[in-house]
Backbone as a chain_set.jsonl record, in Angstrom:
{"seq": "IEEAAGVTRYKNRKKEALRKIEATNQNLLRVSDIIIEVNRQINALKRQARKAELYKKHQERSQKIDVLLALHYYNNYSGQIEETDSLLERLKNTDMAQSSELKNLDAAVEAIKLKSAQKNQEITDLKSHIFETQRKIDRIENDLRHMRTEVQRLGRESVELDGIKNDLEAKNHTILSEIEQVQKEQMQHQN", "coords": {"N": [[55.545, -27.88, -32.101], [52.922, -27.958, -31.186], [51.58, -27.766, -33.622], [52.415, -30.112, -34.789], [51.282, -31.892, -33.06], [48.679, -31.443, -33.6], [47.138, -29.711, -32.145], [46.707, -27.051, -32.584], [44.627, -26.743, -34.396], [42.432, -27.463, -32.805], [42.567, -25.507, -30.865], [41.998, -23.244, -32.376], [39.389, -23.846, -33.135], [38.211, -23.805, -30.646], [38.562, -21.083, -29.925], [36.945, -19.877, -31.876], [34.468, -20.949, -31.16], [34.167, -19.831, -28.609], [34.029, -17.143, -29.329], [31.614, -17.193, -30.718], [29.872, -17.811, -28.623], [30.084, -15.493, -27.05], [29.011, -13.591, -28.821], [26.446, -14.608, -29.028], [25.576, -14.322, -26.388], [25.562, -11.524, -26.217], [23.541, -10.986, -28.069], [21.4, -12.188, -26.726], [21.212, -10.494, -24.501], [20.46, -8.089, -25.775], [17.983, -8.854, -26.869], [16.55, -9.436, -24.526], [16.452, -6.857, -23.387], [14.895, -5.584, -25.323], [12.498, -7.009, -25.064], [11.728, -6.266, -22.464], [11.274, -3.509, -22.876], [9.198, -3.598, -24.774], [7.181, -4.851, -23.265], [6.834, -2.852, -21.343], [5.789, -0.826, -22.94], [3.404, -2.039, -23.729], [2.019, -2.193, -21.278], [1.743, 0.543, -20.714], [0.115, 1.363, -22.853], [-2.165, -0.149, -22.304], [-3.001, 1.072, -19.922], [-3.607, 3.631, -20.896], [-5.693, 2.978, -22.616], [-7.63, 2.093, -20.788], [-8.149, 4.503, -19.413], [-9.188, 6.028, -21.509], [-11.539, 4.608, -22.099], [-12.967, 4.983, -19.712], [-13.281, 7.778, -19.795], [-14.876, 7.957, -22.07], [-17.251, 6.7, -21.164], [-18.039, 8.548, -19.203], [-18.485, 10.79, -20.795], [-20.61, 9.912, -22.408], [-22.589, 9.585, -20.482], [-22.828, 12.234, -19.583], [-23.774, 13.384, -21.929], [-26.34, 12.193, -22.149], [-27.574, 13.236, -19.87], [-27.543, 15.973, -20.507], [-29.281, 16.011, -22.722], [-31.688, 15.169, -21.535], [-32.128, 17.296, -19.727], [-32.432, 19.422, -21.53], [-34.778, 18.648, -22.884], [-36.568, 18.696, -20.751], [-36.608, 21.456, -20.025], [-37.569, 22.516, -22.424], [-40.158, 21.331, -22.699], [-41.366, 22.305, -20.354], [-41.374, 25.142, -20.692], [-42.769, 25.333, -23.075], [-45.284, 24.421, -22.286], [-45.943, 26.471, -20.46], [-46.153, 28.642, -22.2], [-48.322, 27.876, -23.779], [-50.367, 27.799, -21.829], [-50.421, 30.504, -21.05], [-51.115, 31.794, -23.45], [-53.687, 30.761, -23.79], [-55.011, 31.771, -21.513], [-54.802, 34.506, -22.053], [-56.4, 34.72, -24.325], [-58.938, 34.064, -23.311], [-59.33, 36.209, -21.529], [-59.452, 38.393, -23.299], [-61.805, 37.822, -24.719], [-63.689, 37.887, -22.647], [-63.649, 40.416, -21.251], [-63.09, 43.472, -22.519], [-62.357, 45.675, -21.196], [-60.384, 45.194, -19.507], [-57.872, 45.967, -20.392], [-55.444, 46.972, -19.433], [-54.64, 44.938, -17.805], [-54.422, 42.993, -19.706], [-52.266, 44.019, -21.117], [-50.297, 43.682, -19.264], [-50.316, 40.918, -19.167], [-49.606, 40.416, -21.796], [-47.025, 41.365, -21.688], [-46.004, 39.5, -19.912], [-46.264, 37.223, -21.471], [-44.515, 37.882, -23.524], [-42.179, 37.966, -22.066], [-42.007, 35.307, -21.317], [-41.858, 34.166, -23.836], [-39.455, 35.253, -24.588], [-37.832, 33.992, -22.696], [-38.312, 31.421, -23.572], [-37.191, 31.564, -26.122], [-34.581, 31.999, -25.354], [-34.135, 29.592, -24.021], [-34.507, 27.845, -26.138], [-32.309, 28.596, -27.6], [-30.389, 27.727, -25.8], [-30.932, 25.006, -25.948], [-30.218, 24.584, -28.588], [-27.506, 25.165, -28.336], [-26.845, 23.113, -26.565], [-27.339, 20.911, -28.187], [-25.351, 21.34, -30.062], [-23.165, 21.035, -28.384], [-23.552, 18.365, -27.679], [-23.162, 17.197, -30.172], [-20.459, 17.852, -30.558], [-19.387, 16.474, -28.412], [-19.998, 13.865, -29.208], [-18.356, 13.71, -31.434], [-15.893, 13.803, -30.147], [-16.078, 11.418, -28.704], [-16.146, 9.627, -30.835], [-13.566, 10.082, -31.834], [-12.117, 9.162, -29.652], [-12.913, 6.486, -29.63], [-11.769, 5.678, -32.042], [-9.089, 6.086, -31.347], [-8.948, 4.188, -29.303], [-9.351, 1.83, -30.76], [-7.042, 1.916, -32.296], [-5.107, 1.79, -30.269], [-5.682, -0.738, -29.183], [-5.053, -2.331, -31.375], [-2.343, -1.743, -31.502], [-1.488, -2.792, -29.06], [-1.987, -5.501, -29.53], [-0.204, -5.887, -31.657], [2.258, -5.361, -30.421], [2.172, -7.396, -28.57], [2.374, -9.606, -30.27], [4.951, -9.09, -31.263], [6.356, -9.423, -28.903], [5.998, -12.15, -28.455], [7.325, -13.127, -30.723], [9.898, -12.2, -30.191], [10.426, -13.656, -27.891], [10.579, -16.165, -29.062], [12.87, -15.777, -30.651], [14.714, -15.387, -28.632], [14.645, -17.903, -27.407], [15.65, -19.411, -29.546], [18.24, -18.344, -29.701], [19.207, -19.121, -27.227], [19.175, -21.867, -27.595], [21.077, -22.069, -29.629], [23.292, -21.178, -28.23], [23.507, -23.237, -26.371], [24.117, -25.313, -28.118], [26.59, -24.449, -29.096], [28.059, -24.491, -26.736], [28.022, -27.234, -26.302], [29.521, -28.002, -28.498], [31.99, -26.906, -27.807], [32.54, -28.383, -25.555], [32.797, -30.866, -26.727], [35.009, -30.399, -28.362], [36.93, -29.948, -26.41], [36.969, -32.467, -25.212], [37.933, -33.974, -27.342], [40.411, -32.792, -27.604], [41.595, -33.47, -25.171], [41.653, -36.237, -25.469], [43.364, -36.426, -27.588], [45.715, -35.44, -26.498], [46.27, -37.383, -24.685]], "CA": [[55.088, -29.087, -31.378], [51.449, -27.946, -31.183], [51.12, -28.094, -34.969], [52.675, -31.545, -34.98], [50.331, -32.65, -32.242], [47.328, -31.174, -34.1], [46.423, -28.962, -31.111], [46.384, -25.725, -33.116], [43.278, -26.793, -34.984], [41.459, -27.479, -31.702], [42.582, -24.185, -30.228], [41.269, -22.335, -33.262], [37.95, -24.171, -33.002], [37.787, -23.346, -29.316], [38.456, -19.626, -29.989], [35.759, -19.577, -32.686], [33.285, -21.288, -30.358], [34.043, -18.817, -27.545], [33.539, -15.915, -29.972], [30.18, -17.378, -30.996], [29.147, -17.719, -27.34], [30.03, -14.076, -26.653], [28.048, -12.93, -29.713], [25.107, -15.086, -28.646], [25.227, -13.675, -25.11], [25.217, -10.135, -26.52], [22.211, -11.016, -28.701], [20.423, -12.482, -25.665], [21.028, -9.268, -23.709], [19.679, -7.14, -26.569], [16.6, -9.361, -26.973], [15.925, -9.245, -23.21], [16.151, -5.423, -23.253], [13.763, -5.275, -26.22], [11.29, -7.595, -24.466], [11.354, -5.411, -21.326], [10.723, -2.268, -23.415], [7.899, -3.909, -25.4], [6.227, -5.078, -22.166], [6.528, -1.551, -20.741], [4.887, -0.116, -23.855], [2.087, -2.7, -23.664], [1.375, -1.764, -20.031], [1.362, 1.956, -20.848], [-1.034, 1.433, -23.772], [-3.344, -0.675, -21.596], [-3.464, 2.112, -18.998], [-4.238, 4.681, -21.695], [-6.973, 2.457, -23.125], [-8.585, 2.107, -19.669], [-8.529, 5.893, -19.175], [-10.039, 6.472, -22.619], [-12.853, 3.979, -21.942], [-13.629, 5.666, -18.603], [-13.673, 9.084, -20.296], [-15.991, 7.756, -22.997], [-18.457, 6.44, -20.365], [-18.457, 9.804, -18.581], [-19.007, 11.661, -21.845], [-21.934, 9.41, -22.8], [-23.516, 9.905, -19.386], [-23.03, 13.673, -19.64], [-24.61, 13.658, -23.098], [-27.715, 11.8, -21.83], [-28.102, 14.209, -18.905], [-27.779, 17.219, -21.249], [-30.492, 15.844, -23.551], [-32.85, 15.139, -20.638], [-32.341, 18.66, -19.236], [-32.95, 20.231, -22.637], [-36.175, 18.259, -23.095], [-37.342, 19.172, -19.597], [-36.814, 22.903, -20.172], [-38.419, 22.777, -23.593], [-41.544, 20.957, -22.371], [-41.85, 23.198, -19.302], [-41.679, 26.466, -21.234], [-43.84, 25.192, -24.077], [-46.541, 24.361, -21.521], [-46.23, 27.804, -19.926], [-46.601, 29.507, -23.306], [-49.693, 27.465, -24.15], [-51.283, 28.237, -20.775], [-50.535, 31.965, -21.089], [-51.895, 32.137, -24.652], [-55.085, 30.4, -23.527], [-55.542, 32.751, -20.557], [-54.913, 35.78, -22.753], [-57.544, 34.643, -25.231], [-60.16, 34.114, -22.483], [-59.502, 37.566, -21.012], [-59.863, 39.267, -24.4], [-63.208, 37.529, -25.025], [-64.547, 38.175, -21.484], [-63.776, 41.825, -20.884], [-62.12, 44.318, -23.213], [-61.991, 46.757, -20.272], [-59.183, 44.809, -18.737], [-56.749, 46.119, -21.325], [-54.176, 47.118, -18.712], [-54.254, 43.578, -17.367], [-53.976, 42.291, -20.909], [-50.916, 44.481, -21.431], [-49.391, 42.978, -18.349], [-50.23, 39.525, -19.614], [-48.79, 40.425, -23.02], [-45.628, 41.496, -21.272], [-45.614, 38.2, -19.347], [-46.101, 36.305, -22.603], [-43.27, 38.229, -24.204], [-41.066, 37.532, -21.213], [-41.916, 33.843, -21.427], [-41.344, 33.879, -25.182], [-38.026, 35.557, -24.562], [-37.207, 32.868, -21.99], [-38.384, 30.258, -24.456], [-36.173, 31.748, -27.165], [-33.285, 31.755, -24.712], [-34.014, 28.142, -23.779], [-34.293, 27.225, -27.448], [-30.895, 28.81, -27.923], [-29.641, 26.802, -24.941], [-31.101, 23.666, -26.523], [-29.353, 24.54, -29.777], [-26.121, 25.06, -27.841], [-26.675, 21.763, -26.019], [-27.228, 19.99, -29.326], [-24.004, 21.532, -30.601], [-22.259, 20.405, -27.403], [-23.727, 16.908, -27.826], [-22.495, 16.829, -31.422], [-19.015, 17.923, -30.322], [-19.068, 15.349, -27.516], [-20.026, 12.642, -30.019], [-17.122, 13.705, -32.239], [-14.802, 13.421, -29.252], [-16.242, 9.981, -28.428], [-15.711, 8.926, -32.051], [-12.099, 10.126, -31.874], [-11.614, 8.28, -28.587], [-13.113, 5.103, -30.084], [-10.714, 5.41, -33.024], [-7.837, 5.942, -30.596], [-9.005, 2.895, -28.6], [-9.105, 0.767, -31.739], [-5.61, 1.972, -32.629], [-4.337, 1.294, -29.113], [-5.859, -2.202, -29.086], [-4.249, -2.913, -32.46], [-0.934, -1.598, -31.12], [-1.238, -3.772, -27.992], [-1.897, -6.819, -30.168], [1.046, -5.949, -32.422], [3.374, -5.481, -29.471], [2.092, -8.752, -28.01], [2.958, -10.523, -31.261], [6.396, -8.87, -31.268], [6.905, -10.024, -27.682], [6.05, -13.605, -28.685], [8.397, -13.381, -31.684], [11.181, -11.989, -29.513], [10.624, -14.819, -27.024], [11.045, -17.238, -29.944], [14.27, -15.482, -30.998], [15.514, -15.635, -27.423], [14.76, -19.369, -27.26], [16.573, -19.88, -30.59], [19.6, -17.966, -29.312], [19.606, -19.979, -26.1], [19.455, -23.188, -28.164], [22.368, -21.966, -30.316], [24.3, -21.092, -27.179], [23.646, -24.589, -25.833], [24.81, -26.094, -29.154], [27.995, -24.016, -29.108], [28.674, -25.033, -25.509], [28.216, -28.668, -26.543], [30.651, -28.122, -29.419], [33.211, -26.628, -27.034], [32.784, -29.555, -24.693], [33.265, -31.94, -27.611], [36.376, -30.051, -28.762], [37.789, -30.166, -25.24], [37.139, -33.927, -25.053], [38.819, -34.432, -28.411], [41.749, -32.284, -27.287], [42.125, -34.285, -24.084], [41.944, -37.559, -26.013], [44.525, -36.279, -28.444], [46.881, -35.27, -25.626], [46.546, -38.68, -24.029]], "C": [[53.568, -29.156, -31.422], [50.915, -28.296, -32.566], [51.306, -29.571, -35.242], [51.64, -32.367, -34.228], [48.898, -32.428, -32.714], [46.491, -30.352, -33.121], [45.959, -27.612, -31.65], [44.975, -25.696, -33.685], [42.213, -26.747, -33.887], [41.399, -26.134, -30.988], [41.806, -23.171, -31.068], [39.765, -22.578, -33.171], [37.393, -23.68, -31.668], [37.611, -21.823, -29.317], [37.194, -19.211, -30.757], [34.48, -19.839, -31.889], [33.075, -20.268, -29.251], [33.543, -17.492, -28.117], [32.04, -16.013, -30.276], [29.35, -17.265, -29.716], [29.007, -16.265, -26.92], [29.003, -13.315, -27.518], [26.627, -13.33, -29.344], [24.661, -14.438, -27.344], [24.835, -12.215, -25.329], [23.831, -10.049, -27.152], [21.127, -11.272, -27.663], [20.152, -11.245, -24.814], [20.166, -8.256, -24.467], [18.216, -7.572, -26.653], [15.873, -9.166, -25.647], [15.554, -7.776, -23.001], [14.947, -5.041, -24.1], [12.467, -5.8, -25.619], [10.807, -6.736, -23.301], [10.696, -4.129, -21.832], [9.341, -2.493, -24.039], [6.84, -4.123, -24.32], [5.851, -3.761, -21.493], [5.555, -0.764, -21.623], [3.481, -0.712, -23.817], [1.338, -2.228, -22.418], [0.906, -0.316, -20.127], [0.133, 2.099, -21.751], [-2.304, 0.902, -23.104], [-3.902, 0.372, -20.627], [-4.176, 3.229, -19.765], [-5.604, 4.239, -22.206], [-8.027, 2.469, -22.017], [-9.06, 3.532, -19.382], [-9.479, 6.388, -20.261], [-11.436, 5.879, -22.502], [-13.642, 4.651, -20.818], [-14.116, 7.047, -19.048], [-14.876, 8.976, -21.234], [-17.297, 7.521, -22.233], [-18.97, 7.725, -19.727], [-19.07, 10.745, -19.618], [-20.405, 11.222, -22.282], [-22.975, 9.741, -21.736], [-23.842, 11.391, -19.392], [-23.955, 14.051, -20.8], [-26.076, 13.329, -22.8], [-28.356, 12.805, -20.874], [-28.425, 15.531, -19.607], [-29.067, 17.141, -22.074], [-31.742, 15.877, -22.669], [-33.162, 16.536, -20.1], [-32.957, 19.546, -20.331], [-34.422, 19.926, -22.891], [-37.063, 18.766, -21.963], [-37.645, 20.665, -19.734], [-37.753, 23.217, -21.333], [-39.884, 22.482, -23.288], [-42.151, 21.92, -21.354], [-42.256, 24.555, -19.878], [-42.732, 26.418, -22.339], [-45.2, 25.147, -23.386], [-46.92, 25.717, -20.969], [-46.747, 28.742, -21.019], [-48.038, 29.167, -23.692], [-50.713, 27.946, -23.11], [-51.506, 29.753, -20.825], [-51.341, 32.421, -22.3], [-53.387, 31.868, -24.428], [-55.732, 31.41, -22.582], [-55.745, 34.098, -21.225], [-56.145, 35.812, -23.649], [-58.856, 34.739, -24.458], [-60.424, 35.53, -21.975], [-59.96, 38.538, -22.104], [-61.353, 39.086, -24.705], [-64.136, 37.955, -23.877], [-64.723, 39.67, -21.262], [-62.689, 42.654, -21.548], [-61.632, 45.438, -22.298], [-60.709, 46.426, -19.513], [-57.928, 44.915, -19.62], [-55.404, 46.258, -20.608], [-53.66, 45.755, -18.236], [-53.741, 42.767, -18.556], [-52.555, 42.708, -21.311], [-49.883, 43.781, -20.545], [-49.196, 41.524, -18.771], [-49.404, 39.419, -20.896], [-47.302, 40.505, -22.678], [-45.113, 40.168, -20.706], [-45.371, 37.181, -20.463], [-44.789, 36.583, -23.316], [-42.05, 37.781, -23.393], [-40.871, 36.023, -21.317], [-41.387, 33.455, -22.807], [-39.847, 34.148, -25.267], [-37.259, 34.431, -23.856], [-37.186, 31.621, -22.871], [-37.328, 30.349, -25.559], [-34.785, 31.494, -26.594], [-33.063, 30.259, -24.482], [-33.814, 27.39, -25.089], [-32.848, 27.388, -27.897], [-30.014, 27.885, -27.095], [-29.721, 25.371, -25.482], [-30.224, 23.515, -27.761], [-27.889, 24.392, -29.372], [-25.837, 23.672, -27.29], [-26.525, 20.736, -27.146], [-25.842, 20.09, -29.954], [-22.968, 20.872, -29.693], [-22.319, 18.878, -27.524], [-23.015, 16.423, -29.089], [-20.981, 16.807, -31.246], [-18.554, 16.767, -29.432], [-19.033, 14.041, -28.299], [-18.78, 12.548, -30.903], [-15.925, 13.286, -31.398], [-14.856, 11.923, -28.953], [-15.773, 9.165, -29.629], [-14.188, 8.905, -32.156], [-11.5, 9.174, -30.846], [-11.771, 6.817, -29.009], [-12.068, 4.727, -31.132], [-9.368, 5.209, -32.347], [-7.788, 4.598, -29.875], [-8.722, 1.749, -29.567], [-7.625, 0.725, -32.107], [-4.767, 1.39, -31.499], [-4.452, -0.223, -28.976], [-5.039, -2.909, -30.163], [-2.767, -2.879, -32.099], [-0.567, -2.606, -30.031], [-1.094, -5.177, -28.584], [-0.574, -6.97, -30.936], [2.237, -6.139, -31.495], [3.374, -6.856, -28.802], [2.698, -9.769, -28.964], [4.469, -10.369, -31.314], [7.056, -9.53, -30.055], [7.042, -11.534, -27.842], [7.186, -13.946, -29.647], [9.775, -13.24, -31.031], [11.477, -13.127, -28.537], [11.141, -16.008, -27.84], [12.51, -17.05, -30.327], [15.178, -15.777, -29.812], [15.729, -17.132, -27.238], [15.727, -19.94, -28.292], [18.021, -19.577, -30.213], [20.103, -18.825, -28.156], [19.953, -21.394, -26.611], [20.811, -23.179, -28.886], [23.515, -21.926, -29.308], [24.584, -22.478, -26.591], [24.43, -25.473, -26.817], [26.302, -25.746, -29.177], [28.731, -24.555, -27.885], [28.949, -26.531, -25.668], [29.41, -28.891, -27.467], [31.977, -27.896, -28.695], [33.567, -27.833, -26.173], [33.341, -30.704, -25.522], [34.714, -31.694, -28.022], [37.337, -30.313, -27.61], [38.036, -31.655, -25.018], [38.113, -34.462, -26.098], [40.26, -34.003, -28.128], [42.402, -33.129, -26.207], [42.488, -35.686, -24.588], [43.226, -37.508, -26.853], [45.814, -36.151, -27.607], [47.254, -36.591, -24.95], [47.113, -39.641, -25.083]], "O": [[52.981, -30.213, -31.652], [49.929, -29.022, -32.692], [50.451, -30.209, -35.857], [51.184, -33.406, -34.705], [47.991, -33.141, -32.283], [45.268, -30.298, -33.25], [44.931, -27.09, -31.219], [44.228, -24.74, -33.478], [41.202, -26.061, -34.034], [40.335, -25.681, -30.565], [41.057, -22.349, -30.539], [38.973, -21.637, -33.134], [36.26, -23.207, -31.582], [36.628, -21.317, -28.775], [36.47, -18.308, -30.338], [33.533, -19.054, -31.936], [31.941, -19.876, -28.974], [32.742, -16.798, -27.49], [31.297, -15.045, -30.113], [28.26, -16.692, -29.723], [27.936, -15.844, -26.484], [28.231, -12.504, -27.008], [25.717, -12.501, -29.345], [23.501, -14.047, -27.208], [23.893, -11.722, -24.709], [23.043, -9.163, -26.824], [20.063, -10.656, -27.705], [19.009, -10.974, -24.449], [19.264, -7.643, -23.896], [17.314, -6.744, -26.521], [14.706, -8.774, -25.636], [14.471, -7.476, -22.499], [14.086, -4.276, -23.665], [11.446, -5.114, -25.656], [9.607, -6.5, -23.164], [9.678, -3.701, -21.29], [8.43, -1.685, -23.858], [5.72, -3.628, -24.447], [4.697, -3.563, -21.114], [4.625, -0.126, -21.129], [2.489, 0.015, -23.867], [0.153, -1.9, -22.494], [-0.191, 0.018, -19.68], [-0.779, 2.867, -21.447], [-3.391, 1.44, -23.315], [-5.116, 0.543, -20.52], [-5.222, 3.714, -19.335], [-6.553, 5.022, -22.229], [-9.183, 2.812, -22.264], [-10.246, 3.748, -19.133], [-10.456, 7.08, -19.974], [-12.42, 6.566, -22.773], [-14.847, 4.866, -20.949], [-15.233, 7.445, -18.719], [-15.782, 9.807, -21.19], [-18.335, 8.072, -22.6], [-20.175, 7.976, -19.705], [-20.063, 11.417, -19.34], [-21.282, 12.058, -22.501], [-24.101, 10.128, -22.051], [-25.0, 11.773, -19.227], [-24.809, 14.928, -20.666], [-26.964, 14.103, -23.159], [-29.517, 13.181, -21.035], [-29.459, 16.141, -19.336], [-29.845, 18.095, -22.114], [-32.731, 16.527, -23.007], [-34.329, 16.922, -20.022], [-33.882, 20.317, -20.076], [-35.223, 20.839, -23.091], [-38.185, 19.213, -22.202], [-38.789, 21.091, -19.579], [-38.623, 24.082, -21.226], [-40.756, 23.297, -23.588], [-43.313, 22.306, -21.477], [-43.342, 25.058, -19.59], [-43.497, 27.366, -22.511], [-46.156, 25.766, -23.852], [-48.093, 26.089, -21.0], [-47.662, 29.533, -20.79], [-48.863, 30.055, -23.905], [-51.786, 28.436, -23.463], [-52.63, 30.228, -20.663], [-52.161, 33.333, -22.191], [-54.237, 32.661, -24.833], [-56.858, 31.853, -22.811], [-56.754, 34.762, -20.988], [-56.846, 36.822, -23.717], [-59.785, 35.417, -24.896], [-61.56, 36.005, -21.978], [-60.78, 39.417, -21.84], [-62.075, 40.059, -24.92], [-65.274, 38.349, -24.134], [-65.85, 40.138, -21.102], [-61.515, 42.556, -21.192], [-60.619, 46.077, -22.581], [-60.052, 47.305, -18.956], [-57.05, 44.054, -19.584], [-54.377, 45.759, -21.068], [-52.465, 45.461, -18.255], [-52.794, 41.987, -18.453], [-51.755, 41.895, -21.773], [-48.807, 43.365, -20.974], [-48.091, 40.982, -18.741], [-48.619, 38.488, -21.077], [-46.458, 39.833, -23.27], [-43.982, 39.756, -20.961], [-44.424, 36.395, -20.42], [-44.046, 35.667, -23.668], [-41.052, 37.298, -23.93], [-39.748, 35.524, -21.395], [-40.577, 32.537, -22.938], [-39.086, 33.415, -25.9], [-36.213, 33.977, -24.318], [-36.207, 30.878, -22.917], [-36.664, 29.367, -25.891], [-33.931, 30.875, -27.229], [-31.976, 29.729, -24.71], [-33.054, 26.424, -25.152], [-32.242, 26.487, -28.478], [-29.033, 27.329, -27.589], [-28.739, 24.63, -25.481], [-29.58, 22.487, -27.97], [-27.136, 23.618, -29.962], [-24.761, 23.112, -27.5], [-25.703, 19.823, -27.072], [-25.234, 19.086, -30.326], [-22.022, 20.238, -30.162], [-21.298, 18.192, -27.478], [-22.354, 15.384, -29.086], [-20.3, 15.89, -31.706], [-17.501, 16.167, -29.65], [-18.153, 13.208, -28.087], [-18.22, 11.47, -31.099], [-15.062, 12.531, -31.845], [-13.83, 11.242, -28.946], [-15.094, 8.149, -29.477], [-13.585, 7.891, -32.507], [-10.521, 8.477, -31.115], [-10.877, 6.002, -28.779], [-11.542, 3.614, -31.126], [-8.604, 4.309, -32.696], [-6.746, 3.944, -29.829], [-7.968, 0.826, -29.258], [-7.028, -0.346, -32.216], [-3.844, 0.608, -31.729], [-3.47, -0.911, -28.693], [-4.415, -3.94, -29.912], [-2.029, -3.833, -32.344], [0.511, -3.2, -30.059], [-0.208, -5.94, -28.2], [0.082, -8.011, -30.883], [3.112, -6.967, -31.748], [4.431, -7.413, -28.505], [3.429, -10.67, -28.554], [5.198, -11.357, -31.399], [8.139, -10.107, -30.147], [8.039, -12.13, -27.435], [7.92, -14.912, -29.437], [10.685, -14.032, -31.276], [12.632, -13.52, -28.368], [12.011, -16.756, -27.393], [13.293, -17.999, -30.336], [16.262, -16.34, -29.963], [16.838, -17.581, -26.951], [16.523, -20.828, -27.985], [18.91, -20.414, -30.373], [21.272, -19.206, -28.112], [20.892, -22.028, -26.129], [21.59, -24.126, -28.784], [24.558, -22.549, -29.501], [25.734, -22.843, -26.346], [25.282, -26.266, -26.418], [27.159, -26.626, -29.265], [29.87, -25.013, -27.979], [29.982, -27.031, -25.222], [30.202, -29.814, -27.275], [32.958, -28.6, -28.935], [34.724, -28.241, -26.079], [34.239, -31.424, -25.083], [35.539, -32.608, -28.039], [38.432, -30.838, -27.815], [39.147, -32.068, -24.684], [38.987, -35.277, -25.804], [41.204, -34.751, -28.38], [43.583, -33.468, -26.288], [43.504, -36.253, -24.186], [44.049, -38.424, -26.824], [46.86, -36.689, -27.972], [48.426, -36.859, -24.685], [47.421, -40.791, -24.769]]}, "num_chains": 1, "name": "protein.A"}
């Protein structure tokens, strides 16, 4: 009777349309899950980028302070050495009898030279530290560039996924319209 009435064809079309709706709904769920995950990754990358920028600022500030300290120590001890050398020279020219005092002054000069050598070593170490800090900053800047690129890429993916979602919703709407049309045709046919 159904075949004679032509209802079978409409039932088959209805089943096909319902299957398409279910597939579309599954696709919409998957796209929504992907969008949520992409947004979570974007937020995490933004937080990491902010931390890296803060670390870079602290490292740059630390580097400037290290350089200023090194220059201060170098200038201070260089001045002390010059003053001691000058005093030693005056004492030698004035009175050779003050040899014991000169020995003491020589010892003071040697101590200052030793301090100067130690400070020079500290300056060398500071320069090495500054170089290492700059390498770290360079690595962080590279990481920041990578993270920014990744954020942009994920943003583009999010936009593309939104487009896919909109397309799927439009297809779902079209399928629903087709079902409604089939139902109308079925009702007209039954009447």
